[in-house]
Coordinates of C-alpha atoms in Angstrom, one line a residue:
Chain W
X27 CA 24.5 15.6 69.9
X28 CA 22.5 18.4 68.5
X29 CA 18.9 18.3 67.1
X30 CA 18.2 19.0 63.3
X31 CA 16.4 22.1 64.5
X32 CA 19.3 23.2 66.7
X33 CA 21.8 22.5 63.7
X34 CA 19.4 24.5 61.2
X35 CA 19.3 27.5 63.8
X36 CA 23.0 27.5 64.2
X37 CA 23.6 27.5 60.3
X38 CA 21.1 30.2 59.8
X39 CA 22.7 32.4 62.1
X40 CA 26.1 32.1 60.4
X41 CA 24.6 32.4 56.9
X42 CA 23.0 35.6 57.8
X43 CA 26.4 36.9 59.1
X44 CA 27.6 36.7 55.3
X45 CA 27.6 40.2 54.1
X46 CA 26.5 40.8 50.6
X47 CA 26.1 44.6 50.6
X48 CA 29.4 45.0 48.7
X49 CA 30.1 46.8 45.7
X50 CA 29.2 46.8 42.9
X51 CA 25.7 46.3 44.0
X52 CA 24.3 45.0 40.7
X53 CA 26.8 42.0 41.3
X54 CA 26.3 41.2 44.9
X55 CA 22.6 42.1 45.5
X56 CA 21.1 39.1 43.7
X57 CA 23.6 36.8 45.6
X58 CA 21.9 38.1 49.1
X59 CA 18.5 37.7 47.3
X60 CA 18.7 34.2 46.4
X61 CA 20.2 33.3 49.7
X62 CA 17.5 35.1 51.5
X63 CA 14.7 33.0 49.6
X64 CA 15.2 30.3 52.1
X65 CA 14.6 26.6 51.3
X66 CA 15.1 23.7 53.6
X67 CA 19.0 24.1 54.1
X68 CA 19.3 20.3 54.0
X69 CA 22.7 20.2 52.6
X70 CA 24.5 22.4 55.2
X71 CA 22.6 20.6 57.9
X72 CA 23.9 17.3 56.4
X73 CA 27.3 18.6 56.8
X74 CA 26.9 19.5 60.3
X75 CA 24.9 16.5 61.3
X76 CA 27.5 14.1 60.0
X77 CA 30.2 16.2 61.7
X78 CA 28.3 16.2 65.1
X79 CA 27.8 12.5 64.7
X80 CA 31.4 11.9 64.9
X81 CA 32.0 14.4 67.8
X82 CA 33.6 17.0 65.4
X83 CA 33.8 20.6 66.0
X84 CA 31.0 22.3 64.5
X85 CA 33.0 25.5 64.1
X86 CA 35.4 23.9 61.9
X87 CA 32.6 22.4 59.8
X88 CA 30.7 25.5 59.5
X89 CA 32.6 27.0 56.5
X90 CA 32.0 23.8 54.5
X91 CA 28.3 24.0 55.4
X92 CA 28.1 27.5 54.3
X93 CA 30.1 26.7 51.0
X94 CA 27.7 23.9 50.0
X95 CA 24.6 26.1 50.6
X96 CA 26.3 29.0 48.5
X97 CA 27.4 26.5 45.9
X98 CA 23.9 24.9 45.9
X99 CA 22.0 28.3 45.4
X100 CA 24.6 29.0 42.5
X101 CA 23.4 25.8 40.7
X102 CA 19.9 26.9 41.3
X103 CA 20.6 30.3 39.7
X104 CA 22.4 29.1 36.6
X105 CA 19.7 26.2 36.3
X106 CA 17.2 28.6 36.2
X107 CA 18.5 30.5 33.4
X108 CA 19.0 27.4 31.3
X109 CA 15.5 26.1 32.1
X110 CA 13.9 29.6 31.7
X111 CA 12.2 29.2 35.0
X112 CA 10.3 32.5 36.0
X113 CA 9.6 31.6 39.8
X114 CA 11.7 30.1 42.6
X115 CA 10.5 29.6 45.9
X116 CA 7.4 31.6 45.2
X117 CA 9.5 34.6 43.9
X118 CA 10.8 35.9 40.7
X119 CA 14.1 34.2 39.6
X120 CA 17.3 36.4 39.4
X121 CA 17.4 36.3 35.6
X122 CA 13.9 37.7 35.5
X123 CA 14.1 40.2 38.4
X124 CA 17.4 41.4 37.1
X125 CA 18.5 39.8 33.7
X126 CA 20.5 36.9 32.2
X127 CA 23.9 38.7 32.2
X128 CA 23.3 39.5 35.9
X129 CA 22.3 35.8 36.7
X130 CA 25.3 34.4 34.8
X131 CA 27.8 36.7 36.6
X132 CA 26.3 36.8 40.1
X133 CA 26.2 32.9 39.7
X134 CA 30.0 32.9 38.8
X135 CA 30.8 34.9 41.7
X136 CA 28.7 32.7 44.0
X137 CA 30.9 29.8 42.9
X138 CA 34.0 31.5 43.7
X139 CA 32.4 32.5 47.0
X140 CA 31.7 28.9 47.7
X141 CA 35.5 28.1 47.3
X142 CA 36.3 31.2 49.6
X143 CA 34.3 29.7 52.3
X144 CA 35.5 26.1 51.6
X145 CA 39.2 27.4 52.0
X146 CA 38.4 28.3 55.6
X147 CA 38.3 24.6 56.7
X148 CA 41.2 23.4 58.9
X149 CA 44.3 23.4 56.8
X150 CA 45.0 19.5 57.4
X151 CA 41.6 18.9 55.8
X152 CA 41.8 21.4 53.2
X153 CA 43.1 19.5 50.1
X154 CA 40.7 16.4 50.9
X155 CA 37.6 18.5 51.2
X156 CA 38.6 20.6 48.0
X157 CA 39.1 17.4 46.0
X158 CA 35.7 16.0 47.0
X159 CA 33.9 19.2 46.5
X160 CA 35.3 19.9 42.9
X161 CA 34.7 16.3 41.9
X162 CA 31.0 16.7 43.0
X163 CA 30.6 20.1 41.6
X164 CA 31.7 18.7 38.2
X165 CA 29.4 15.7 38.4
X166 CA 26.6 18.0 39.2
X167 CA 27.3 20.0 36.0
X168 CA 27.2 16.7 34.2
X169 CA 23.9 15.9 35.6
X170 CA 22.4 19.2 34.5
X171 CA 23.9 18.4 31.0
X172 CA 22.2 15.0 30.9
X173 CA 18.9 16.6 32.2
X174 CA 19.0 19.2 29.0
X175 CA 20.0 16.5 26.6
X176 CA 17.4 14.1 27.9
X177 CA 14.6 16.8 26.9
X178 CA 15.9 16.9 23.5
X179 CA 15.7 12.9 23.1
X180 CA 12.9 10.8 22.2
X181 CA 13.9 7.7 24.2
X182 CA 15.3 7.7 27.7
X183 CA 15.5 4.6 29.9
X184 CA 14.8 4.6 33.6
X185 CA 18.4 3.5 34.1
X186 CA 19.6 6.5 32.3
X187 CA 17.3 8.7 34.3
X188 CA 18.5 7.4 37.6
X189 CA 22.0 7.9 36.8
X190 CA 21.2 11.7 35.8
X191 CA 19.5 12.4 39.2
X192 CA 22.3 10.6 41.0
X193 CA 24.6 13.3 39.3
X194 CA 22.4 16.1 39.4
X195 CA 20.9 15.6 43.0
X196 CA 22.2 12.7 44.9
X197 CA 25.9 13.3 45.0
X198 CA 25.6 16.8 46.7
X199 CA 23.9 15.2 49.5
X200 CA 26.4 12.3 49.9
X201 CA 29.2 14.8 49.5
X202 CA 27.8 16.9 52.2
X203 CA 27.7 14.0 54.5
X204 CA 31.2 12.9 53.4
X205 CA 32.8 16.3 54.1
X206 CA 31.3 16.6 57.5
X207 CA 32.4 13.4 58.5
X208 CA 35.7 13.9 57.2
X209 CA 36.1 17.1 58.8
X210 CA 35.4 15.1 62.3
X211 CA 38.0 12.4 61.4
X212 CA 35.6 9.8 61.0
X213 CA 36.8 6.1 60.1
X214 CA 37.0 5.9 56.1
X215 CA 34.5 2.9 56.1
X216 CA 31.9 5.0 58.0
X217 CA 32.5 7.9 55.6
X218 CA 31.8 5.4 52.7
X219 CA 28.6 4.3 54.2
X220 CA 27.4 7.7 55.0
X221 CA 28.3 8.9 51.3
X222 CA 26.2 6.0 50.0
X223 CA 23.3 6.8 52.6
X224 CA 23.4 10.4 51.0
X225 CA 23.0 9.0 47.5
X226 CA 20.2 6.7 48.2
X227 CA 18.3 9.4 50.2
X228 CA 19.1 11.7 47.2
X229 CA 17.7 9.2 44.7
X230 CA 14.5 8.6 46.9
X231 CA 14.1 12.4 47.2
X232 CA 14.2 13.2 43.7
X233 CA 11.6 10.4 43.1
X234 CA 9.5 11.9 45.7
X235 CA 9.6 15.3 43.9
X236 CA 8.5 13.6 40.7
X237 CA 5.7 11.8 42.6
X238 CA 4.5 14.8 44.4
X239 CA 4.2 16.9 41.0
X240 CA 1.4 14.5 39.9
X241 CA -0.2 13.0 43.4
X242 CA 0.6 15.9 45.8
X243 CA -1.7 18.2 47.6
X244 CA -1.5 21.7 46.0
X245 CA -2.0 23.2 49.4
X246 CA 1.0 21.5 51.0
X247 CA 3.3 21.0 47.9
X248 CA 3.6 24.7 47.7
X249 CA 3.5 24.7 43.8
X250 CA 0.9 23.8 41.2
X251 CA 0.3 20.3 40.6
X252 CA 0.9 18.8 37.2
X253 CA 3.7 21.3 36.3
X254 CA 5.9 18.5 35.0
X255 CA 3.1 17.3 33.0
X256 CA 2.3 20.5 31.3
X257 CA 5.9 21.0 30.1
X258 CA 6.5 17.4 29.0
X259 CA 9.4 17.3 31.6
X260 CA 11.2 13.9 31.5
X261 CA 10.6 12.8 35.0
X262 CA 10.7 9.3 36.4
X263 CA 6.8 9.3 36.0
X264 CA 6.8 10.1 32.2
X265 CA 10.0 8.1 31.2
X266 CA 8.6 5.1 33.0
X267 CA 5.1 5.6 31.5
X268 CA 6.7 5.8 27.9
X269 CA 8.8 2.7 28.6
X270 CA 5.9 0.7 30.1
X271 CA 2.8 1.8 27.9
X272 CA 1.8 -0.7 25.2
X273 CA 0.8 0.6 21.5
X274 CA -2.8 2.0 22.1
X275 CA -1.8 3.7 25.4
X276 CA 1.6 4.8 24.2
X277 CA -0.1 6.5 21.2
X278 CA -2.7 8.3 23.4
X279 CA 0.2 9.4 25.8
X280 CA 2.2 10.6 22.9
X281 CA -0.8 12.5 21.6
X282 CA -1.2 14.4 24.7
X283 CA 2.5 15.3 25.0
X284 CA 1.8 16.9 21.8
X285 CA -1.5 18.9 22.9
X286 CA -1.2 21.9 24.9
X287 CA -4.6 23.4 24.3
X288 CA -6.3 22.6 27.6
X289 CA -4.1 22.5 30.7
X290 CA -6.5 20.9 33.1
X291 CA -7.7 18.0 30.5
X292 CA -4.1 17.3 29.7
X293 CA -3.1 17.0 33.6
X294 CA -6.1 14.7 34.1
X295 CA -5.7 12.7 31.0
X296 CA -1.9 12.0 31.6
X297 CA -2.3 11.4 35.3
X298 CA -5.4 8.8 34.3
X299 CA -2.7 7.0 32.0
X300 CA -0.1 7.0 34.9
X301 CA -2.8 5.4 37.1
X302 CA -3.8 2.8 34.6
X303 CA 0.0 1.9 34.1
X304 CA 0.4 2.0 37.7
X305 CA 3.4 4.5 37.6
X306 CA 2.5 5.7 41.0
X307 CA 2.9 2.2 42.7
X308 CA 6.2 1.7 40.4
X309 CA 7.6 5.0 41.7
X310 CA 6.6 4.4 45.4
X311 CA 8.3 1.1 45.0
X312 CA 11.5 2.5 43.7
X313 CA 11.5 5.2 46.6
X314 CA 11.2 2.4 49.1
X315 CA 13.9 0.3 47.5
X316 CA 16.4 3.5 47.9
X317 CA 15.1 4.4 51.2
X318 CA 15.6 0.8 52.4
X319 CA 19.2 0.9 51.0
X320 CA 19.8 4.2 52.9
X321 CA 18.6 2.5 56.0
X322 CA 21.1 -0.2 55.5
X323 CA 23.9 2.1 55.1
X324 CA 23.0 3.8 58.2
X325 CA 22.7 0.6 60.1
X326 CA 26.2 -0.4 59.1
X327 CA 27.8 2.8 60.5
X328 CA 29.8 1.7 63.5
X329 CA 28.6 4.1 66.3
X330 CA 25.9 4.1 69.0
X331 CA 22.2 4.1 67.6
X332 CA 21.7 7.3 69.6
X333 CA 24.2 9.2 67.4
X334 CA 22.4 8.2 64.2
X335 CA 19.0 9.4 65.5
X336 CA 18.8 12.7 64.0
X337 CA 20.0 11.4 60.5
X338 CA 17.5 8.7 60.5
X339 CA 14.4 10.7 61.6
X340 CA 15.6 13.2 58.7
X341 CA 15.5 10.6 56.2
X342 CA 12.1 9.5 57.3
X343 CA 10.8 12.9 57.2
X344 CA 12.1 13.6 53.8
X345 CA 10.3 10.4 52.6
X346 CA 7.1 11.1 54.3
X347 CA 6.9 14.7 53.4
X348 CA 4.2 16.0 51.1
X349 CA 5.7 19.1 50.4
Chain G
X6 CA 66.7 30.5 33.8
X7 CA 64.5 29.5 30.9
X8 CA 63.5 31.7 28.1
X9 CA 59.9 32.9 27.3
X10 CA 59.9 30.6 24.4
X11 CA 61.0 27.8 26.4
X12 CA 58.3 28.4 29.2
X13 CA 55.6 28.7 26.6
X14 CA 56.8 25.4 24.8
X15 CA 56.8 23.5 28.3
X16 CA 53.2 24.8 29.2
X17 CA 51.7 24.1 25.8
X18 CA 52.7 20.6 26.1
X19 CA 51.1 20.3 29.7
X20 CA 48.1 22.0 28.4
X21 CA 47.8 19.5 25.5
X22 CA 48.0 16.8 28.1
X23 CA 44.7 17.7 29.7
X24 CA 41.9 15.3 28.4
X25 CA 38.6 16.8 27.5
X26 CA 37.4 13.9 25.6
X27 CA 35.2 13.1 28.5
X28 CA 31.2 12.4 28.8
X29 CA 28.7 13.9 28.4
X30 CA 30.5 15.2 25.4
X31 CA 28.2 18.1 25.0
X32 CA 29.7 19.5 28.2
X33 CA 33.4 18.7 27.7
X34 CA 33.9 19.3 24.0
X35 CA 33.4 23.2 24.1
X36 CA 36.2 23.4 26.8
X37 CA 38.6 21.6 24.5
X38 CA 37.4 23.8 21.7
X39 CA 38.1 27.1 23.5
X40 CA 41.3 25.9 24.9
X41 CA 42.5 24.9 21.6
X42 CA 41.8 28.4 19.9
X43 CA 45.2 29.3 21.2
X44 CA 46.0 32.7 22.5
X45 CA 49.1 34.4 23.9
X46 CA 49.2 32.0 26.9
X47 CA 50.5 35.1 28.7
X48 CA 49.1 34.3 32.1
X49 CA 50.4 30.8 32.5
X50 CA 54.0 32.2 31.2
X51 CA 53.9 34.9 33.9
X52 CA 53.2 32.0 36.6
X53 CA 56.0 30.1 35.3
X54 CA 58.7 33.1 34.6
X55 CA 57.9 34.4 38.2
X56 CA 58.8 31.0 39.6
X57 CA 61.7 30.4 37.5
X58 CA 63.0 34.0 38.4
X59 CA 63.1 32.8 42.1
X60 CA 64.5 29.3 41.2
X61 CA 61.2 27.5 42.0
X62 CA 60.4 24.0 40.5
X63 CA 58.5 24.6 37.5
X64 CA 56.7 21.1 37.9
X65 CA 55.3 22.6 41.2
X66 CA 54.0 25.7 39.5
X67 CA 52.6 23.9 36.5
X68 CA 49.1 23.2 38.1
X69 CA 48.7 26.8 39.0
X70 CA 49.9 28.0 35.3
X71 CA 47.2 25.5 33.9
X72 CA 44.7 26.6 36.4
X73 CA 45.2 30.3 35.3
X74 CA 44.7 29.5 31.6
X75 CA 41.6 27.3 32.2
X76 CA 40.1 30.2 34.5
X77 CA 41.2 32.9 31.8
X78 CA 39.3 30.9 29.1
X79 CA 36.3 30.5 31.4
X80 CA 36.0 34.2 31.8
X81 CA 36.3 34.7 27.9
X82 CA 33.5 32.0 27.5
X83 CA 31.1 33.9 29.9
X84 CA 32.1 37.1 28.8
X85 CA 31.4 36.3 25.1
X86 CA 27.8 35.4 26.1
X87 CA 27.3 38.6 28.0
X88 CA 28.7 40.7 25.2
X89 CA 26.9 38.7 22.7
X90 CA 30.4 38.4 20.8
X91 CA 30.0 36.1 17.7
X92 CA 33.8 35.5 17.3
X93 CA 36.9 34.7 19.4
X94 CA 40.4 34.3 17.9
X95 CA 38.9 34.1 14.3
X96 CA 36.5 31.3 15.2
X97 CA 32.8 31.1 16.3
X98 CA 32.4 31.6 20.1
X99 CA 30.9 28.7 22.0
X100 CA 27.5 30.1 22.7
X101 CA 27.1 30.6 18.8
X102 CA 28.7 27.1 17.7
X103 CA 26.7 25.6 20.4
X104 CA 24.2 27.7 22.2
X105 CA 23.9 29.9 25.5
X106 CA 23.3 27.0 27.8
X107 CA 26.0 25.1 26.7
X108 CA 28.3 28.2 27.2
X109 CA 27.0 28.8 30.5
X110 CA 27.5 25.2 31.8
X111 CA 30.7 24.5 30.2
X112 CA 32.0 27.7 31.5
X113 CA 30.7 26.7 35.0
X114 CA 32.9 23.4 34.5
X115 CA 35.9 25.1 33.5
X116 CA 35.8 27.3 36.7
X117 CA 35.5 24.1 38.7
X118 CA 38.2 22.5 36.6
X119 CA 40.4 25.6 37.4
X120 CA 40.2 24.9 41.1
X121 CA 41.0 21.3 40.7
X122 CA 44.1 21.9 38.9
X123 CA 44.9 24.8 41.6
X124 CA 44.4 21.9 44.2
X125 CA 47.4 20.3 42.9
X126 CA 50.0 22.7 44.1
X127 CA 52.0 21.6 46.9
X128 CA 50.0 21.3 50.0
X129 CA 52.1 23.9 52.0
X130 CA 51.2 26.6 49.8
X131 CA 47.7 25.3 48.9
X132 CA 45.9 27.9 51.3
X133 CA 47.8 30.9 50.1
X134 CA 47.2 30.1 46.4
X135 CA 43.6 29.4 47.0
X136 CA 43.1 32.6 48.8
X137 CA 44.7 34.9 46.3
X138 CA 43.1 33.2 43.5
X139 CA 39.5 33.4 44.8
X140 CA 40.2 37.0 45.8
X141 CA 41.2 37.7 42.1
X142 CA 38.6 35.7 40.5
X143 CA 35.8 37.9 42.3
X144 CA 37.7 41.1 41.4
X145 CA 37.5 39.8 37.7
X146 CA 33.7 39.5 38.1
X147 CA 33.2 43.0 39.5
X148 CA 35.6 44.4 36.7
X149 CA 33.1 42.7 34.2
X150 CA 30.1 43.8 36.1
X151 CA 31.5 47.4 36.1
X152 CA 32.2 47.3 32.3
X153 CA 28.9 46.2 31.6
X154 CA 27.3 48.9 33.8
X155 CA 29.5 51.6 32.2
X156 CA 28.0 50.8 28.8
X157 CA 24.6 51.7 30.2
X158 CA 25.7 55.0 31.6
X159 CA 26.1 58.3 30.1
X160 CA 29.2 59.7 32.1
X161 CA 32.1 57.6 33.0
X162 CA 35.3 59.2 34.2
X163 CA 38.7 58.0 33.0
X164 CA 39.4 57.1 36.8
X165 CA 36.4 55.0 36.8
X166 CA 37.6 53.4 33.6
X167 CA 41.2 52.7 35.0
X168 CA 39.7 51.0 37.9
X169 CA 37.4 49.0 35.8
X170 CA 40.4 47.6 33.7
X171 CA 42.4 47.0 36.7
X172 CA 39.7 44.6 38.0
X173 CA 38.9 43.1 34.7
X174 CA 42.3 42.8 33.3
X175 CA 45.4 43.8 35.5
X176 CA 44.8 41.8 38.7
X177 CA 45.0 38.5 36.8
X178 CA 48.6 39.5 35.3
X179 CA 49.5 40.6 38.9
X180 CA 47.9 37.4 40.5
X181 CA 49.8 35.0 38.1
X182 CA 53.2 36.6 39.0
X183 CA 52.4 36.6 42.6
X184 CA 51.5 32.9 42.5
X185 CA 54.3 31.9 40.7
X186 CA 56.7 33.7 43.0
X187 CA 54.9 32.5 46.0
X188 CA 55.3 29.0 44.9
X189 CA 59.0 29.7 44.9
X190 CA 58.9 30.9 48.1
X191 CA 60.1 34.5 47.2
X192 CA 60.5 37.2 49.8
X193 CA 57.0 39.1 50.5
X194 CA 58.7 42.3 49.4
X195 CA 59.8 41.0 46.0
X196 CA 56.4 39.4 45.7
X197 CA 54.7 42.6 46.3
X198 CA 56.8 44.4 43.6
X199 CA 55.9 41.8 41.1
X200 CA 52.2 42.0 41.6
X201 CA 52.3 45.7 41.2
X202 CA 54.6 45.2 38.0
X203 CA 51.6 42.8 36.8
X204 CA 49.0 45.6 37.6
X205 CA 50.9 48.3 35.8
X206 CA 51.7 46.1 32.8
X207 CA 48.1 45.1 32.7
X208 CA 46.7 48.4 32.7
X209 CA 49.3 49.4 30.0
X210 CA 48.3 46.3 27.8
X211 CA 44.7 47.3 28.1
X212 CA 45.3 50.9 26.8
X213 CA 47.5 49.6 24.0
X214 CA 44.5 47.3 23.1
X215 CA 42.1 50.3 23.2
X216 CA 44.7 52.4 21.1
X217 CA 45.2 49.8 18.4
X218 CA 41.5 49.3 17.9
X219 CA 41.6 52.9 16.3
X220 CA 45.2 53.3 15.2
X221 CA 46.3 49.8 14.6
X222 CA 47.1 48.1 11.1
X223 CA 44.3 45.7 10.1
X224 CA 47.0 43.4 8.8
X225 CA 48.8 42.9 12.1
X226 CA 46.1 43.5 14.6
X227 CA 44.3 40.4 13.4
X228 CA 40.8 42.1 13.5
X229 CA 39.1 44.9 11.8
X230 CA 40.0 48.2 12.9
X231 CA 37.3 50.5 14.5
X232 CA 35.2 47.7 16.1
X233 CA 35.2 49.4 19.4
X234 CA 34.1 52.7 17.5
X235 CA 31.2 51.0 15.6
X236 CA 29.6 49.6 18.9
X237 CA 30.4 52.7 20.8
X238 CA 32.3 50.6 23.3
X239 CA 33.5 52.9 26.4
X240 CA 37.1 52.5 25.6
X241 CA 40.0 54.8 27.1
X242 CA 39.5 56.6 23.8
X243 CA 35.9 57.2 23.8
X244 CA 35.8 58.0 27.6
X245 CA 38.8 60.5 27.2
X246 CA 37.3 62.0 24.3
X247 CA 33.8 62.6 26.0
X248 CA 35.5 64.0 29.0
X249 CA 37.9 66.3 26.8
X250 CA 35.7 67.6 23.9
X251 CA 34.3 70.9 24.1
X252 CA 30.6 71.9 23.4
X253 CA 30.7 71.7 19.6
X254 CA 32.9 68.7 19.2
X255 CA 31.1 67.0 21.9
X256 CA 27.8 67.4 20.0
X257 CA 29.4 65.9 16.9
X258 CA 30.9 63.0 18.8
X259 CA 27.5 62.4 20.1
X260 CA 25.9 62.5 16.9
X261 CA 28.1 60.2 15.5
X262 CA 27.6 57.8 18.5
X263 CA 23.8 57.9 17.7
X264 CA 24.6 57.2 13.9
X265 CA 25.1 53.9 12.7
X266 CA 24.2 54.2 9.0
X267 CA 27.7 54.1 7.4
X268 CA 30.4 52.3 9.0
X269 CA 33.4 53.4 7.3
X270 CA 32.1 57.1 7.7
X271 CA 31.6 56.7 11.4
X272 CA 35.2 55.1 11.9
X273 CA 36.8 58.0 9.9
X274 CA 34.8 60.7 11.6
X275 CA 35.3 59.4 15.3
X276 CA 39.1 58.9 14.5
X277 CA 39.1 62.5 13.2
X278 CA 37.7 63.8 16.3
X279 CA 40.3 61.6 18.5
X280 CA 43.1 63.1 16.3
X281 CA 41.7 66.8 16.9
X282 CA 41.5 66.1 20.6
X283 CA 44.8 64.4 20.7
X284 CA 43.4 61.2 22.1
X285 CA 46.1 59.2 20.6
X286 CA 48.8 61.1 22.4
X287 CA 46.9 61.1 25.8
X288 CA 46.6 57.3 25.6
X289 CA 50.0 56.8 24.6
X290 CA 51.4 59.1 27.7
X291 CA 49.2 57.3 29.9
X292 CA 50.5 53.6 28.5
X293 CA 54.1 55.2 29.1
X294 CA 53.3 56.2 32.5
X295 CA 52.3 52.7 33.5
X296 CA 54.9 51.0 31.7
X297 CA 57.7 53.1 33.4
X298 CA 55.9 52.2 36.9
X299 CA 56.2 48.6 35.7
X300 CA 59.7 49.0 34.9
X301 CA 60.3 50.7 38.3
X302 CA 58.6 47.9 40.2
X303 CA 61.0 45.3 38.5
X304 CA 64.1 47.6 39.2
X305 CA 63.2 47.2 43.1
X306 CA 62.9 43.5 43.1
X307 CA 66.0 42.2 45.0
X308 CA 67.7 39.7 42.4
X309 CA 70.3 40.0 39.8
X310 CA 69.4 41.7 36.4
X311 CA 70.0 38.6 34.4
X312 CA 66.9 37.2 36.3
X313 CA 64.6 40.0 35.4
X314 CA 65.6 39.8 31.8
X315 CA 62.7 37.7 30.4
X316 CA 60.0 39.7 32.2
X317 CA 61.6 43.1 31.1
X318 CA 61.8 42.0 27.5
X319 CA 58.2 40.4 27.5
X320 CA 57.0 43.7 29.1
X321 CA 58.6 45.6 26.2
X322 CA 57.1 43.4 23.5
X323 CA 53.8 43.8 25.1
X324 CA 54.2 47.6 24.9
X325 CA 55.8 47.8 21.5
X326 CA 53.3 45.0 19.9
X327 CA 51.0 46.1 17.0
X328 CA 48.7 43.1 17.2

């Protein structure tokens, strides 16, 4: 059984072997650029951890791990165009460093490259792997569509928000685990628990992101605190506040949403409203519920505890993180 | 052996069965819209004709035919954003009718849906079909990248242009035939000839498009004549003229390229230069060379002539068309 660190080292080695110095340079260079920006590489690690858990052959699972990382970065590339995001992992986004057309076309190429990698899994698993991958990929597009639609809507319920982040974020974590376990021929019931574990960790993970944007420490979080507040992003925090606040507080919150004259004052005032409404506690409670569900999923998997250790500690680290 | 018309009717029936009335509406409606715009449906017909030629089971080839049509329309959707094209088949393009973000995200979903369809081919053919599809899909992105780069460059050679349209247009026709024949377990040598037939027809087809933009009849061509001239599009005509013209004629051509005050005058003047330089004859000669190559490819295929009839007449129709 390999550790998370060992898995990540193995993966990074294979990722670095992918050659993006192809022609036309204008098409492939941005792919090498975004993949080299780093990130936590959690999705490929989940493929490999789940595979290792059921004594799979990591070599056979590696193409799927690579496919998921390339696919995930494709979604970031296209989402950044749609969200007009200037910065990704501290560096200019592809559509800023190059242009929108490059980001569209290099992104398309990455999606195709992800399928090329996926096609390298053992042939007996190819059909099933493809089916779950494509199903999930469509769900992620649906999640991004809902996310964009929610930004245009007045009222979004917490339930709608949770369904949106399930699609946009959680299913990819679930699918990573499912694919990894399936490639190791794990029992169907265990695969299903692992998938749900991924969904629940994914939901908790996104809630933590929303929470850290308000209550994180700028030094460790890696980006400015209050970014979501400044752009009125409909996170769990804001949606929950809009759905909880009574007349006067709601009017004050809405007044701040319409005001973008003083950034520091806006962050401070909105955070104050969240405090008054105890949105921080609500968010932590929701996070804990999903985390406990995830733990219950892991508990039910029918293998010895030692085999679950790496996933259990990874889940805990994702929950306790402050970055 | 089915006729082209019968094949098209069969295909249209299956295409219409695809259900795009899914949620979120904002994501799937544009997919239904672009697929309903029509078009010649040549690529799926090539899959099915090649399959039928080698006595394949059309039911088994249908998912690949559908995948190619969805994929082709995905490329149109994203190309139209990149080219800022307002009209497609007489109707507003998706990025105009909706917006850029919708066109990006619905396009991404179409690419994934194409792979979903492709995954439905018989499992013994899945790996080979996927590999040729993904290879071709990347080549098409490379072609689009070269096309955009050429628009920014001063000098493009005819050879470079032919390689660009091979990637952007011809490989998809070749791949359609290859996939259809492979699904019918055709001999490898015949598959290779069919692929080259597709490439050569594709090159001739694009040259015909370039030619018709200048020398077509507005009534039958279906769009305004001279559109490429007005936007200085680097077609075979313009590239060939720039590479053929001597000092004075080249300066006159370049002066017109810089002038966009009077559309009718520009079209008439540039067409006049093409006439003087006999670019029309050059283009027709090149078209005929590729068409003859395609005929030679078809001749070499080791089956009875009757089985080649539909492809032969389709190729002739594509050459003689004036629309």
